[in-house]
Amino acid sequence: MTETAANFIARSTIKAEDLDHRRKINFNIGRYNAAVPLGKQQFAEMNLARERAKNIKWRAIGTLDEQLEQFESVFTKRGGRVIWAETAKQALDEIAVICKEKSARTIVKSKSMVTEEIKLNHFLEENGIESVETDLGEYIQQLDGEPPYHIVTPAMHKSKEDVAKLFNEKLNTRPGLTPEQLTLVAREKLRKKYVEAEIGITGANFIISDIGGIAVTENEGNARLSTAFPKTHIVIVGLEKVIPTLADLGLFWPLLATYGTGQRVTVYNTVITGPRQPGEADGPEEMILILLDNGRTNILASPKARESLYCIRCGACLNACPVYKNIGGHSYGTTYSGPIGSVITPHLREMQEWKHLSYASSLCGNCTEVCPVKINLHELLLDNRYEAVQDGYATWQERVAWKVWRKASLSRPMMNMGNQRLKNWVVNKAFGAWTAHRDKLDFAPRTFNEQWKEARAGRGGAAQPKTDKSPSGGAALPRKSPRGGKR
Ligand code: SF4
């Protein structure tokens, strides 16, 4: 087992037993579950909307090169600049150059998972630049020195009491402030930073190809302030975020709002098509967009995993996942957690190092069920497992155990061999990694085949019939299985 996998299991084991954590998560996800059905009421045909969204993303990802070139051509005509970054390091180096050019000391940031992915805050800190998160949830996490817990609600695991305590410790506020008072404290601190900052950094929810713009959706107005006050606006966005036309937002904005938070539409929705134009009253003097690959083209190259690039980061699959709800977002040790994180991380990073996440699933399919763009998440998890085995990343114990299991499953004499105790001992020993965190496997005292023979013998039937009849009296079954093993 790799060290990353061992750490994941250690963190998950601790979190799964933390009842206080479970209570907070269940409370917050419960509120989400109550809101989403209300948001869905705005769609006359929910399923059709999801199908359409999937088709639009299918087209966008299938023509990704054309869509991005179209975007770049229009965006640059309006004075924007596009930087293509293949890796996180390239993106960070480009940001360092811009910060130097602008003599930046302070940066205001609006919530962006891509900046988490490239560890931007850490990089800026190392370079002596203050980077301030302006989304309230992100601000709370930054104060606490923690990464986001959830891709939509970064501080989902904290209660209002936790936040009041944190503000008291870090900002010296009065103990026991209410959520409204806490928000006012954060607002007062952040307003000063918007004015001071030389650069504003945001992500983008969508890259709109036909108009050469980006769409940003948020509930607090902090992204607008981060783009409007500083003279330079940097956007960092994964290259899969593209949609072909402005009209597509008519579907994607309500879909993202409903599946993300249960709203009909998010409070602030902004389309930005470049820096401030002559005659305009506000906006940055310069706008630079960094298109990040960082492993996404590996996913694009995989015919199966490719559909994970349709993701609009609504977070619904996290909220629906029984594993996520028990082990929490931080146990994954990745930027993207939950089902979608388990699907994409082994491709964005390394399959060998991160394949264990594909096993962090009950395969119940709830994630697939709730995904607004109908990504077959649970099947993609199985595909990852398959790919890991094909690439030779299964341990030798695993390989031997499954070989023996397969041989035994296909052989009736082997299945009937030994008593219940012996079988329990052998199998639980062989699948120790499985049973370490689950109930032990327990065989029936006698196999179905043995019971069947006895039942037939008791009814006066032959002890060794040539064919078996199904209990319901259905068609006779051959004594050999299709794979050639004896039944
Ligand atoms: S995979 Fe689907 S449900 Fe999960 S975050 Fe992405 S769009 Fe939402």
CSV table of C-alpha atoms and ligand atoms in Angstrom, one decimal, residues 32 151-152 256 259-260 307-308 310-318 337 339-341 367-368 370-375 377, ligand 1:
chain,number,residue,atom,x,y,z
A,32,TYR,CA,-29.2,21.2,1.3
A,151,ILE,CA,-16.0,22.3,-3.5
A,152,VAL,CA,-19.1,24.5,-3.0
A,256,LEU,CA,-25.6,24.9,-11.3
A,259,TYR,CA,-27.8,21.4,-7.8
A,260,GLY,CA,-25.2,23.4,-5.9
A,307,GLU,CA,-17.0,12.5,-19.6
A,308,SER,CA,-15.8,13.5,-16.2
A,310,TYR,CA,-18.4,17.7,-18.2
A,311,CYS,CA,-18.4,18.4,-14.5
A,312,ILE,CA,-19.7,21.8,-13.6
A,313,ARG,CA,-18.5,21.5,-9.9
A,314,CYS,CA,-21.9,21.7,-8.3
A,315,GLY,CA,-21.0,19.5,-5.4
A,316,ALA,CA,-24.2,17.4,-5.6
A,317,CYS,CA,-22.3,14.1,-5.8
A,318,LEU,CA,-20.4,14.9,-2.6
A,337,SER,CA,-13.1,15.2,-3.0
A,339,PRO,CA,-17.1,10.9,-6.1
A,340,ILE,CA,-15.9,13.3,-8.8
A,341,GLY,CA,-12.6,13.8,-7.0
A,367,CYS,CA,-23.7,10.1,-7.3
A,368,THR,CA,-24.7,9.3,-10.8
A,370,VAL,CA,-27.9,13.3,-8.7
A,371,CYS,CA,-25.4,14.6,-11.3
A,372,PRO,CA,-26.9,17.4,-13.3
A,373,VAL,CA,-24.8,16.6,-16.3
A,374,LYS,CA,-25.4,12.8,-16.0
A,375,ILE,CA,-21.8,11.7,-15.5
A,377,LEU,CA,-19.6,8.5,-11.8
B,1,SF4,S1,-19.7,15.2,-11.1
B,1,SF4,FE1,-21.8,16.0,-11.4
B,1,SF4,S2,-22.7,16.1,-9.3
B,1,SF4,FE2,-20.5,15.9,-9.1
B,1,SF4,S3,-19.8,18.0,-8.9
B,1,SF4,FE3,-19.6,17.5,-11.0
B,1,SF4,S4,-21.5,18.1,-12.0
B,1,SF4,FE4,-21.8,18.1,-9.8
